[in-house]
PDB file of C-alpha atoms in Angstrom:
ATOM      1  CA  MET A   1       5.038 -29.914 -17.574  1.00 78.00           C
ATOM      2  CA  SER A   2       2.108 -27.319 -17.521  1.00 84.00           C
ATOM      3  CA  GLU A   3       3.088 -25.832 -20.631  1.00 87.00           C
ATOM      4  CA  LEU A   4       2.968 -29.543 -22.193  1.00 86.00           C
ATOM      5  CA  VAL A   5      -0.555 -29.820 -20.852  1.00 86.00           C
ATOM      6  CA  MET A   6      -1.500 -26.571 -22.697  1.00 88.00           C
ATOM      7  CA  VAL A   7       0.047 -27.458 -25.991  1.00 87.00           C
ATOM      8  CA  LEU A   8      -1.330 -30.875 -26.045  1.00 87.00           C
ATOM      9  CA  GLY A   9      -5.145 -29.337 -24.954  1.00 87.00           C
ATOM     10  CA  GLY A  10      -4.540 -26.433 -27.815  1.00 87.00           C
ATOM     11  CA  ALA A  11      -3.684 -29.200 -30.407  1.00 86.00           C
ATOM     12  CA  ALA A  12      -6.665 -31.524 -29.460  1.00 85.00           C
ATOM     13  CA  ALA A  13      -8.957 -28.392 -29.904  1.00 84.00           C
ATOM     14  CA  VAL A  14      -7.527 -27.486 -33.258  1.00 81.00           C
ATOM     15  CA  PHE A  15      -8.006 -31.086 -34.400  1.00 77.00           C
ATOM     16  CA  LEU A  16     -11.666 -31.009 -33.214  1.00 75.00           C
ATOM     17  CA  LEU A  17     -12.557 -27.796 -34.943  1.00 72.00           C
ATOM     18  CA  TRP A  18     -10.565 -29.213 -37.866  1.00 68.00           C
ATOM     19  CA  SER A  19     -12.620 -32.438 -38.041  1.00 72.00           C
ATOM     20  CA  LEU A  20     -15.735 -30.389 -37.711  1.00 70.00           C
ATOM     21  CA  VAL A  21     -15.282 -27.891 -40.600  1.00 66.00           C
ATOM     22  CA  ARG A  22     -13.251 -29.863 -43.027  1.00 63.00           C
ATOM     23  CA  PRO A  23     -15.056 -30.645 -46.296  1.00 56.00           C
ATOM     24  CA  ARG A  24     -16.331 -34.086 -46.657  1.00 51.00           C
ATOM     25  CA  VAL A  25     -15.283 -35.838 -50.022  1.00 45.00           C
ATOM     26  CA  ASP A  26     -17.396 -38.942 -51.100  1.00 42.00           C
ATOM     27  CA  PRO A  27     -15.044 -41.220 -53.062  1.00 42.00           C
ATOM     28  CA  ALA A  28     -18.111 -42.516 -55.087  1.00 42.00           C
ATOM     29  CA  GLY A  29     -18.818 -38.929 -56.112  1.00 41.00           C
ATOM     30  CA  ASP A  30     -22.180 -36.894 -56.551  1.00 39.00           C
ATOM     31  CA  LEU A  31     -24.121 -40.098 -57.740  1.00 39.00           C
ATOM     32  CA  TYR A  32     -23.827 -41.793 -54.481  1.00 40.00           C
ATOM     33  CA  ALA A  33     -25.209 -38.644 -52.748  1.00 39.00           C
ATOM     34  CA  LEU A  34     -28.122 -38.512 -55.369  1.00 35.00           C
ATOM     35  CA  ALA A  35     -28.899 -42.157 -54.661  1.00 41.00           C
ATOM     36  CA  VAL A  36     -28.946 -41.658 -50.808  1.00 40.00           C
ATOM     37  CA  SER A  37     -31.241 -38.652 -51.216  1.00 38.00           C
ATOM     38  CA  ASP A  38     -33.414 -40.218 -53.610  1.00 39.00           C
ATOM     39  CA  PHE A  39     -33.835 -43.490 -51.700  1.00 40.00           C
ATOM     40  CA  GLY A  40     -35.470 -41.732 -48.622  1.00 40.00           C
ATOM     41  CA  ALA A  41     -38.415 -40.911 -50.820  1.00 37.00           C
ATOM     42  CA  ALA A  42     -38.636 -44.151 -52.814  1.00 38.00           C
ATOM     43  CA  ALA A  43     -38.455 -46.522 -49.880  1.00 44.00           C
ATOM     44  CA  GLY A  44     -41.896 -46.800 -49.082  1.00 45.00           C
ATOM     45  CA  ASN A  45     -41.495 -49.399 -46.615  1.00 49.00           C
ATOM     46  CA  GLY A  46     -43.165 -47.798 -43.655  1.00 52.00           C
ATOM     47  CA  ILE A  47     -40.161 -47.213 -41.663  1.00 54.00           C
ATOM     48  CA  GLN A  48     -39.668 -43.538 -40.625  1.00 56.00           C
ATOM     49  CA  ALA A  49     -36.018 -41.967 -41.365  1.00 55.00           C
ATOM     50  CA  ALA A  50     -35.833 -41.268 -37.740  1.00 56.00           C
ATOM     51  CA  ASP A  51     -36.274 -45.045 -36.886  1.00 72.00           C
ATOM     52  CA  LEU A  52     -33.320 -45.998 -38.747  1.00 79.00           C
ATOM     53  CA  HIS A  53     -29.650 -46.175 -37.927  1.00 80.00           C
ATOM     54  CA  HIS A  54     -27.440 -44.991 -40.924  1.00 83.00           C
ATOM     55  CA  TRP A  55     -24.315 -46.522 -41.100  1.00 81.00           C
ATOM     56  CA  GLN A  56     -21.271 -44.337 -42.029  1.00 81.00           C
ATOM     57  CA  ALA A  57     -20.586 -43.989 -46.086  1.00 84.00           C
ATOM     58  CA  LEU A  58     -17.107 -45.501 -46.590  1.00 85.00           C
ATOM     59  CA  GLY A  59     -17.066 -45.776 -50.406  1.00 84.00           C
ATOM     60  CA  ARG A  60     -15.770 -49.185 -50.146  1.00 83.00           C
ATOM     61  CA  PHE A  61     -18.592 -51.352 -51.289  1.00 86.00           C
ATOM     62  CA  ASP A  62     -16.823 -54.851 -50.604  1.00 81.00           C
ATOM     63  CA  PHE A  63     -19.151 -56.361 -48.056  1.00 83.00           C
ATOM     64  CA  ALA A  64     -21.113 -59.278 -49.851  1.00 83.00           C
ATOM     65  CA  ILE A  65     -24.204 -60.963 -48.839  1.00 83.00           C
ATOM     66  CA  THR A  66     -25.381 -64.410 -49.169  1.00 80.00           C
ATOM     67  CA  ASP A  67     -28.423 -65.903 -51.032  1.00 72.00           C
ATOM     68  CA  THR A  68     -28.548 -63.419 -53.964  1.00 73.00           C
ATOM     69  CA  GLU A  69     -28.963 -66.397 -56.501  1.00 77.00           C
ATOM     70  CA  ARG A  70     -32.466 -66.823 -55.561  1.00 80.00           C
ATOM     71  CA  HIS A  71     -33.279 -62.951 -55.955  1.00 79.00           C
ATOM     72  CA  GLN A  72     -31.734 -62.219 -59.270  1.00 82.00           C
ATOM     73  CA  ALA A  73     -35.247 -61.019 -60.718  1.00 84.00           C
ATOM     74  CA  VAL A  74     -35.386 -58.419 -57.937  1.00 84.00           C
ATOM     75  CA  LEU A  75     -31.902 -57.406 -58.345  1.00 85.00           C
ATOM     76  CA  HIS A  76     -32.295 -56.876 -62.013  1.00 83.00           C
ATOM     77  CA  ALA A  77     -35.438 -54.675 -61.387  1.00 85.00           C
ATOM     78  CA  ALA A  78     -33.695 -52.911 -58.854  1.00 84.00           C
ATOM     79  CA  LEU A  79     -30.524 -52.136 -60.980  1.00 82.00           C
ATOM     80  CA  ALA A  80     -33.265 -51.031 -63.742  1.00 83.00           C
ATOM     81  CA  GLU A  81     -35.241 -48.695 -61.459  1.00 83.00           C
ATOM     82  CA  LEU A  82     -32.387 -47.455 -59.012  1.00 82.00           C
ATOM     83  CA  GLY A  83     -29.056 -47.696 -60.991  1.00 82.00           C
ATOM     84  CA  PRO A  84     -26.179 -49.580 -59.420  1.00 86.00           C
ATOM     85  CA  LEU A  85     -25.665 -47.112 -56.475  1.00 88.00           C
ATOM     86  CA  CYS A  86     -28.579 -47.359 -53.992  1.00 88.00           C
ATOM     87  CA  MET A  87     -29.492 -47.766 -50.290  1.00 89.00           C
ATOM     88  CA  ALA A  88     -29.878 -50.991 -48.726  1.00 89.00           C
ATOM     89  CA  THR A  89     -31.986 -51.800 -45.359  1.00 90.00           C
ATOM     90  CA  LEU A  90     -30.856 -54.413 -43.062  1.00 89.00           C
ATOM     91  CA  HIS A  91     -33.373 -55.873 -40.767  1.00 88.00           C
ATOM     92  CA  ALA A  92     -32.094 -57.567 -37.819  1.00 82.00           C
ATOM     93  CA  PRO A  93     -33.946 -59.502 -35.153  1.00 78.00           C
ATOM     94  CA  VAL A  94     -33.658 -58.329 -31.486  1.00 72.00           C
ATOM     95  CA  GLU A  95     -32.027 -61.791 -30.399  1.00 72.00           C
ATOM     96  CA  VAL A  96     -28.271 -62.412 -31.599  1.00 69.00           C
ATOM     97  CA  GLY A  97     -28.072 -65.349 -33.872  1.00 73.00           C
ATOM     98  CA  GLY A  98     -30.996 -64.709 -36.162  1.00 78.00           C
ATOM     99  CA  ARG A  99     -30.621 -64.017 -39.838  1.00 85.00           C
ATOM    100  CA  VAL A 100     -30.119 -60.314 -40.922  1.00 87.00           C
ATOM    101  CA  GLU A 101     -32.279 -59.644 -44.014  1.00 89.00           C
ATOM    102  CA  VAL A 102     -30.998 -57.411 -46.598  1.00 90.00           C
ATOM    103  CA  ARG A 103     -33.703 -55.159 -48.669  1.00 90.00           C
ATOM    104  CA  VAL A 104     -33.526 -52.699 -51.480  1.00 88.00           C
ATOM    105  CA  GLY A 105     -36.722 -50.714 -51.709  1.00 81.00           C
ATOM    106  CA  ASN A 106     -39.510 -53.142 -50.432  1.00 81.00           C
ATOM    107  CA  HIS A 107     -37.787 -56.263 -51.837  1.00 84.00           C
ATOM    108  CA  ARG A 108     -35.492 -58.760 -50.130  1.00 87.00           C
ATOM    109  CA  VAL A 109     -32.185 -59.278 -52.222  1.00 87.00           C
ATOM    110  CA  GLY A 110     -30.368 -61.593 -49.598  1.00 87.00           C
ATOM    111  CA  PHE A 111     -29.264 -62.035 -46.114  1.00 88.00           C
ATOM    112  CA  LEU A 112     -25.755 -61.434 -44.262  1.00 86.00           C
ATOM    113  CA  PHE A 113     -23.646 -64.536 -44.192  1.00 84.00           C
ATOM    114  CA  ASP A 114     -24.190 -66.202 -40.531  1.00 81.00           C
ATOM    115  CA  GLY A 115     -20.914 -65.167 -38.912  1.00 82.00           C
ATOM    116  CA  ASP A 116     -21.281 -61.634 -40.341  1.00 84.00           C
ATOM    117  CA  ALA A 117     -24.928 -61.577 -39.034  1.00 83.00           C
ATOM    118  CA  SER A 118     -24.016 -62.321 -35.314  1.00 84.00           C
ATOM    119  CA  ARG A 119     -21.073 -59.843 -35.433  1.00 86.00           C
ATOM    120  CA  PHE A 120     -23.733 -57.226 -37.053  1.00 85.00           C
ATOM    121  CA  GLN A 121     -26.071 -58.021 -34.353  1.00 86.00           C
ATOM    122  CA  ARG A 122     -23.546 -57.820 -31.517  1.00 84.00           C
ATOM    123  CA  ARG A 123     -22.450 -54.436 -33.045  1.00 84.00           C
ATOM    124  CA  LEU A 124     -25.813 -53.085 -32.987  1.00 83.00           C
ATOM    125  CA  ALA A 125     -26.313 -54.282 -29.362  1.00 82.00           C
ATOM    126  CA  TYR A 126     -22.967 -52.595 -28.281  1.00 82.00           C
ATOM    127  CA  GLU A 127     -24.302 -49.341 -29.605  1.00 81.00           C
ATOM    128  CA  SER A 128     -27.555 -49.951 -27.684  1.00 82.00           C
ATOM    129  CA  ARG A 129     -29.573 -50.249 -30.968  1.00 82.00           C
ATOM    130  CA  ALA A 130     -30.362 -54.109 -30.422  1.00 81.00           C
ATOM    131  CA  GLY A 131     -32.785 -55.091 -33.437  1.00 80.00           C
ATOM    132  CA  GLN A 132     -32.903 -51.733 -34.735  1.00 83.00           C
ATOM    133  CA  THR A 133     -33.374 -51.563 -38.599  1.00 88.00           C
ATOM    134  CA  SER A 134     -30.431 -49.791 -40.385  1.00 87.00           C
ATOM    135  CA  GLN A 135     -29.350 -48.488 -43.625  1.00 90.00           C
ATOM    136  CA  CYS A 136     -26.255 -48.419 -45.351  1.00 89.00           C
ATOM    137  CA  GLY A 137     -24.850 -47.603 -49.110  1.00 91.00           C
ATOM    138  CA  ALA A 138     -24.995 -50.563 -51.693  1.00 89.00           C
ATOM    139  CA  ARG A 139     -23.735 -51.046 -55.039  1.00 90.00           C
ATOM    140  CA  ILE A 140     -25.482 -53.512 -57.538  1.00 86.00           C
ATOM    141  CA  VAL A 141     -22.936 -55.068 -59.845  1.00 86.00           C
ATOM    142  CA  THR A 142     -23.338 -57.597 -62.913  1.00 85.00           C
ATOM    143  CA  ALA A 143     -20.872 -60.296 -63.689  1.00 84.00           C
ATOM    144  CA  VAL A 144     -20.773 -62.529 -66.780  1.00 83.00           C
ATOM    145  CA  GLU A 145     -19.913 -66.319 -66.026  1.00 79.00           C
ATOM    146  CA  GLY A 146     -19.944 -68.009 -69.196  1.00 82.00           C
ATOM    147  CA  SER A 147     -23.190 -67.416 -71.133  1.00 83.00           C
ATOM    148  CA  ARG A 148     -25.015 -66.403 -67.811  1.00 81.00           C
ATOM    149  CA  LYS A 149     -25.289 -62.878 -66.367  1.00 81.00           C
ATOM    150  CA  THR A 150     -25.518 -62.542 -62.818  1.00 84.00           C
ATOM    151  CA  VAL A 151     -26.377 -59.777 -60.503  1.00 84.00           C
ATOM    152  CA  SER A 152     -24.993 -59.246 -56.896  1.00 85.00           C
ATOM    153  CA  ILE A 153     -25.133 -56.418 -54.340  1.00 87.00           C
ATOM    154  CA  LEU A 154     -22.060 -55.237 -52.049  1.00 88.00           C
ATOM    155  CA  LEU A 155     -22.812 -53.180 -49.095  1.00 89.00           C
ATOM    156  CA  ASP A 156     -20.696 -50.235 -47.945  1.00 87.00           C
ATOM    157  CA  LEU A 157     -19.977 -51.426 -44.480  1.00 84.00           C
ATOM    158  CA  LYS A 158     -16.819 -51.815 -42.455  1.00 81.00           C
ATOM    159  CA  PRO A 159     -15.920 -55.590 -41.843  1.00 77.00           C
ATOM    160  CA  PHE A 160     -17.102 -56.898 -38.616  1.00 70.00           C
ATOM    161  CA  ARG A 161     -13.897 -58.366 -36.866  1.00 68.00           C
ATOM    162  CA  HIS A 162     -15.215 -59.629 -33.631  1.00 57.00           C
TER     163      HIS A 162
END
């Protein structure tokens, strides 16, 4: 029995060591890393980098936001200025139930959907970060609907389940 415990302990130690030294491969490539590093200098919104919670980069970019229709001009400008890969800042109120604003640079580009916003705020509160401003990767995408070109933004966040 003690030999089994020793083997399991050794395997756990090897796994932890491997997870610390393994190379990190970004699925979006070097462009995403460049966008992340450049955004810190260009943010200019008065929030210090130490005050932000940075969500883990997943490279999925499938988390849609609402109210982008009203912010088409801002999204076009952000696409021209920052390119398709950038960082989004999420501003959440301290109380659960308020709207979570999504900003790129100093400009509002939309909000999280109501259900996603409350789950997002609960996740922040669970991590003892209630109301803290956070940042995640974003991809600005264009779509052509008939003769109209629309721009939307997708966040690099894991879907909130509960």
